[in-house]
Amino acid sequence: MKLLQYRDKEIAILPGVYEPAEDSFLMVEAVLREVKRSDNILEIGTGSGIVSMFIGDIARVIGTDISLKAVKCARLNGIDVIRTDLFDGIKFKREFDLIVFNPPYLPSEDQKTDMDVLWDGGSSGREIINRFLDQVKNYLTDDGRMLLLVSSLTGIEQLIEKMRSLDLVVDEIISEKHFFERLVVLRGALR
Ligand SMILES: C[S@@+](CC[C@H](N)C(=O)[O-])C[C@H]1O[C@@H](n2cnc3c(N)ncnc32)[C@H](O)[C@@H]1O
């Protein structure tokens, strides 16, 4: 097990769990700007639980992840987490003020190993994100919001278009340029 220090937190990372990187840190910055004390929050794909750890300082949060290793790791880091594929295990519809997702977004040929679930977004990079977007509104309150981390490798414009087609009001709330990609957190709001 590794221990990672980020800001005021020590995060345990079990083998086989996504090790927090620039994308995770950008999402932490985004949630620190967005989260309100009264929010009831769901984080999809919590991984080690790093983002939910920071959310948990401010508001109520539960996480999900499809990976059993991630679920164990997030629990070790104090996060309340359900093992499920996206929203499948979430029984509460229209209950969340904010839904957060730092998804697997790298385009690839096909999933080959257990580790690919951590970052492989299918051939376009958008397959899991599109499945997420098709369901997200069912779980948001009437004035709910979502935060989605995307990369220039994933096709930011296509995702903005898809979000608009779902009647979400879209804003880019934070972005960062890296050597081979630009990372952006998109905010989608129902109002
Ligand atoms: C890029 S990592 C982000 C992890 C963590 N939130 C962070 O920011 O460091 C993506 C996470 O999504 C999870 N994941 C992949 N497909 C999923 C699915 N269909 N449903 C739920 N979680 C999924 C992976 O197991 C992984 O932990």
Tab-separated table of C-alpha atoms and ligand atoms in Angstrom:
chain	number	residue	atom	x	y	z
A	1	MET	CA	0.000	0.000	0.000
A	2	LYS	CA	1.220	3.524	-0.859
A	3	LEU	CA	0.480	6.674	1.070
A	4	LEU	CA	0.002	9.892	-0.868
A	5	GLN	CA	0.114	13.317	0.740
A	6	TYR	CA	-2.082	15.948	-0.941
A	7	ARG	CA	-2.894	19.262	0.747
A	8	ASP	CA	-3.901	18.390	4.335
A	9	LYS	CA	-4.713	14.736	3.596
A	10	GLU	CA	-2.903	11.419	3.605
A	11	ILE	CA	-4.515	9.061	1.096
A	12	ALA	CA	-3.969	5.297	1.132
A	13	ILE	CA	-3.622	3.771	-2.352
A	14	LEU	CA	-4.055	0.004	-2.613
A	15	PRO	CA	-2.418	-1.889	-5.519
A	16	GLY	CA	-4.601	-1.892	-8.634
A	17	VAL	CA	-6.398	1.338	-7.689
A	18	TYR	CA	-6.132	4.500	-9.804
A	19	GLU	CA	-3.303	6.554	-8.368
A	20	PRO	CA	-4.427	10.181	-8.084
A	21	ALA	CA	-2.840	12.358	-10.777
A	22	GLU	CA	-3.337	15.781	-12.416
A	23	ASP	CA	-6.945	14.931	-13.323
A	24	SER	CA	-7.799	13.990	-9.730
A	25	PHE	CA	-6.141	17.151	-8.373
A	26	LEU	CA	-8.008	19.359	-10.886
A	27	MET	CA	-11.286	17.754	-9.810
A	28	VAL	CA	-10.426	18.444	-6.164
A	29	GLU	CA	-9.944	22.135	-7.066
A	30	ALA	CA	-13.255	22.123	-8.941
A	31	VAL	CA	-15.247	20.611	-6.065
A	32	LEU	CA	-13.704	23.041	-3.584
A	33	ARG	CA	-15.143	25.857	-5.752
A	34	GLU	CA	-18.509	24.222	-6.384
A	35	VAL	CA	-19.635	22.371	-3.251
A	36	LYS	CA	-22.115	24.010	-0.887
A	37	ARG	CA	-22.595	22.893	2.700
A	38	SER	CA	-26.248	21.917	2.067
A	39	ASP	CA	-25.445	19.729	-0.979
A	40	ASN	CA	-26.172	16.005	-1.029
A	41	ILE	CA	-23.453	14.621	-3.326
A	42	LEU	CA	-22.756	11.467	-5.329
A	43	GLU	CA	-19.319	10.719	-6.737
A	44	ILE	CA	-19.213	8.121	-9.516
A	45	GLY	CA	-15.896	6.244	-9.964
A	46	THR	CA	-14.427	7.332	-6.651
A	47	GLY	CA	-11.219	5.246	-7.000
A	48	SER	CA	-9.063	5.858	-3.923
A	49	GLY	CA	-11.743	8.272	-2.698
A	50	ILE	CA	-9.491	11.346	-2.926
A	51	VAL	CA	-12.154	13.680	-4.354
A	52	SER	CA	-14.812	12.515	-1.887
A	53	MET	CA	-12.386	13.027	1.008
A	54	PHE	CA	-12.260	16.742	0.181
A	55	ILE	CA	-16.007	16.927	-0.494
A	56	GLY	CA	-16.615	15.232	2.861
A	57	ASP	CA	-15.024	18.182	4.687
A	58	ILE	CA	-17.871	20.359	3.401
A	59	ALA	CA	-20.940	18.263	2.578
A	60	ARG	CA	-22.559	14.822	2.624
A	61	VAL	CA	-21.162	12.441	-0.036
A	62	ILE	CA	-21.403	8.826	-1.133
A	63	GLY	CA	-19.236	7.202	-3.800
A	64	THR	CA	-19.512	4.364	-6.278
A	65	ASP	CA	-16.924	2.360	-8.179
A	66	ILE	CA	-17.107	-0.695	-10.398
A	67	SER	CA	-13.779	-2.010	-9.039
A	68	LEU	CA	-13.746	-4.041	-5.835
A	69	LYS	CA	-10.179	-2.903	-5.133
A	70	ALA	CA	-11.241	0.730	-5.421
A	71	VAL	CA	-14.202	0.140	-3.101
A	72	LYS	CA	-11.894	-1.372	-0.463
A	73	CYS	CA	-9.425	1.487	-0.873
A	74	ALA	CA	-12.048	4.239	-0.635
A	75	ARG	CA	-13.503	2.606	2.493
A	76	LEU	CA	-10.012	2.523	3.988
A	77	ASN	CA	-9.922	6.276	3.353
A	78	GLY	CA	-13.218	6.730	5.196
A	79	ILE	CA	-15.572	7.029	2.222
A	80	ASP	CA	-19.067	5.563	2.184
A	81	VAL	CA	-19.007	3.688	-1.150
A	82	ILE	CA	-21.144	1.252	-3.145
A	83	ARG	CA	-19.722	-1.177	-5.696
A	84	THR	CA	-21.715	-0.730	-8.876
A	85	ASP	CA	-21.576	0.084	-12.582
A	86	LEU	CA	-22.296	3.834	-12.794
A	87	PHE	CA	-25.776	4.391	-11.257
A	88	ASP	CA	-27.031	0.785	-11.248
A	89	GLY	CA	-26.893	0.353	-7.464
A	90	ILE	CA	-28.272	3.811	-6.663
A	91	LYS	CA	-31.887	3.513	-5.558
A	92	PHE	CA	-32.467	7.206	-4.859
A	93	LYS	CA	-33.662	9.063	-7.941
A	94	ARG	CA	-33.719	12.911	-8.086
A	95	GLU	CA	-31.962	13.132	-4.703
A	96	PHE	CA	-28.530	14.540	-5.494
A	97	ASP	CA	-27.729	18.253	-5.685
A	98	LEU	CA	-24.352	17.502	-7.241
A	99	ILE	CA	-22.939	14.479	-9.099
A	100	VAL	CA	-19.195	14.327	-9.745
A	101	PHE	CA	-17.315	12.049	-12.180
A	102	ASN	CA	-13.638	11.844	-13.140
A	103	PRO	CA	-14.175	9.058	-15.673
A	104	PRO	CA	-11.921	6.678	-17.552
A	105	TYR	CA	-11.477	8.784	-20.694
A	106	LEU	CA	-8.503	7.581	-22.715
A	107	PRO	CA	-9.443	6.280	-26.182
A	108	SER	CA	-8.278	2.703	-26.858
A	109	GLU	CA	-8.868	-0.290	-29.127
A	110	ASP	CA	-10.520	-2.521	-26.512
A	111	GLN	CA	-10.279	-3.383	-22.830
A	112	LYS	CA	-7.467	-5.840	-22.342
A	113	THR	CA	-6.543	-6.075	-18.678
A	114	ASP	CA	-8.126	-5.514	-15.273
A	115	MET	CA	-6.256	-2.220	-15.021
A	116	ASP	CA	-7.856	-0.800	-18.200
A	117	VAL	CA	-11.107	-0.111	-16.350
A	118	LEU	CA	-9.249	2.667	-14.532
A	119	TRP	CA	-8.700	4.863	-17.585
A	120	ASP	CA	-10.049	3.179	-20.731
A	121	GLY	CA	-13.003	5.090	-22.158
A	122	GLY	CA	-13.562	2.788	-25.153
A	123	SER	CA	-12.618	3.490	-28.779
A	124	SER	CA	-13.708	7.164	-28.729
A	125	GLY	CA	-12.826	7.711	-25.066
A	126	ARG	CA	-16.457	8.774	-24.574
A	127	GLU	CA	-18.310	5.480	-24.168
A	128	ILE	CA	-18.554	5.464	-20.373
A	129	ILE	CA	-19.070	9.232	-20.303
A	130	ASN	CA	-21.983	8.945	-22.751
A	131	ARG	CA	-23.580	6.199	-20.649
A	132	PHE	CA	-23.142	8.448	-17.609
A	133	LEU	CA	-24.669	11.481	-19.364
A	134	ASP	CA	-27.663	9.468	-20.577
A	135	GLN	CA	-28.594	8.685	-16.966
A	136	VAL	CA	-27.347	11.586	-14.863
A	137	LYS	CA	-30.519	13.730	-14.987
A	138	ASN	CA	-32.573	10.922	-13.387
A	139	TYR	CA	-30.524	11.282	-10.216
A	140	LEU	CA	-30.330	15.086	-9.924
A	141	THR	CA	-32.690	17.326	-7.960
A	142	ASP	CA	-34.647	19.911	-9.994
A	143	ASP	CA	-31.826	22.458	-9.722
A	144	GLY	CA	-29.018	19.890	-9.553
A	145	ARG	CA	-25.552	20.188	-11.123
A	146	MET	CA	-22.904	17.792	-12.340
A	147	LEU	CA	-19.138	18.084	-12.674
A	148	LEU	CA	-17.382	16.012	-15.329
A	149	LEU	CA	-13.644	15.920	-15.971
A	150	VAL	CA	-12.782	15.665	-19.666
A	151	SER	CA	-9.621	15.812	-21.754
A	152	SER	CA	-8.821	17.233	-25.169
A	153	LEU	CA	-8.016	13.590	-26.044
A	154	THR	CA	-11.667	12.719	-25.397
A	155	GLY	CA	-13.282	15.403	-27.563
A	156	ILE	CA	-14.438	18.237	-25.333
A	157	GLU	CA	-16.662	19.867	-27.986
A	158	GLN	CA	-18.592	16.650	-28.665
A	159	LEU	CA	-19.260	16.271	-24.961
A	160	ILE	CA	-20.412	19.874	-24.571
A	161	GLU	CA	-22.803	19.312	-27.488
A	162	LYS	CA	-24.119	16.118	-25.936
A	163	MET	CA	-24.674	17.872	-22.588
A	164	ARG	CA	-26.526	20.733	-24.311
A	165	SER	CA	-28.701	18.229	-26.178
A	166	LEU	CA	-29.753	16.967	-22.730
A	167	ASP	CA	-30.838	20.540	-21.790
A	168	LEU	CA	-27.943	21.069	-19.414
A	169	VAL	CA	-26.467	24.561	-19.101
A	170	VAL	CA	-22.753	23.982	-19.648
A	171	ASP	CA	-19.780	25.927	-18.261
A	172	GLU	CA	-16.075	25.200	-18.224
A	173	ILE	CA	-15.229	25.896	-14.596
A	174	ILE	CA	-11.513	25.109	-14.513
A	175	SER	CA	-8.893	23.891	-16.986
A	176	GLU	CA	-5.204	23.070	-17.115
A	177	LYS	CA	-2.779	22.535	-19.967
A	178	HIS	CA	-0.450	19.555	-19.849
A	179	PHE	CA	2.224	18.265	-22.183
A	180	PHE	CA	-0.084	16.188	-24.393
A	181	GLU	CA	-3.606	17.178	-23.340
A	182	ARG	CA	-5.820	19.890	-21.895
A	183	LEU	CA	-7.902	18.862	-18.898
A	184	VAL	CA	-11.214	20.592	-18.250
A	185	VAL	CA	-13.945	20.296	-15.650
A	186	LEU	CA	-17.361	20.852	-17.236
A	187	ARG	CA	-20.277	21.897	-15.085
A	188	GLY	CA	-23.709	20.933	-16.299
A	189	ALA	CA	-26.679	22.487	-14.547
A	190	LEU	CA	-30.393	21.828	-14.910
A	191	ARG	CA	-31.109	25.563	-14.379
B	1	LIG	C1	-9.782	8.091	-13.716
B	1	LIG	S1	-10.223	7.087	-12.332
B	1	LIG	C2	-10.697	8.369	-11.152
B	1	LIG	C3	-10.568	7.914	-9.721
B	1	LIG	C4	-10.758	9.037	-8.676
B	1	LIG	N1	-12.091	9.603	-8.713
B	1	LIG	C5	-9.747	10.125	-8.874
B	1	LIG	O1	-10.141	11.241	-9.300
B	1	LIG	O2	-8.554	9.876	-8.618
B	1	LIG	C6	-11.780	6.404	-12.888
B	1	LIG	C7	-12.481	5.523	-11.863
B	1	LIG	O3	-13.735	5.103	-12.421
B	1	LIG	C8	-13.961	3.747	-12.105
B	1	LIG	N2	-14.894	3.204	-13.112
B	1	LIG	C9	-14.623	2.798	-14.380
B	1	LIG	N3	-15.747	2.382	-14.992
B	1	LIG	C10	-16.749	2.544	-14.088
B	1	LIG	C11	-18.144	2.281	-14.121
B	1	LIG	N4	-18.734	1.784	-15.225
B	1	LIG	N5	-18.883	2.528	-13.004
B	1	LIG	C12	-18.292	3.028	-11.868
B	1	LIG	N6	-16.968	3.290	-11.786
B	1	LIG	C13	-16.205	3.057	-12.873
B	1	LIG	C14	-12.564	3.107	-12.140
B	1	LIG	O4	-12.530	1.898	-11.402
B	1	LIG	C15	-11.728	4.233	-11.513
B	1	LIG	O5	-11.632	4.090	-10.121
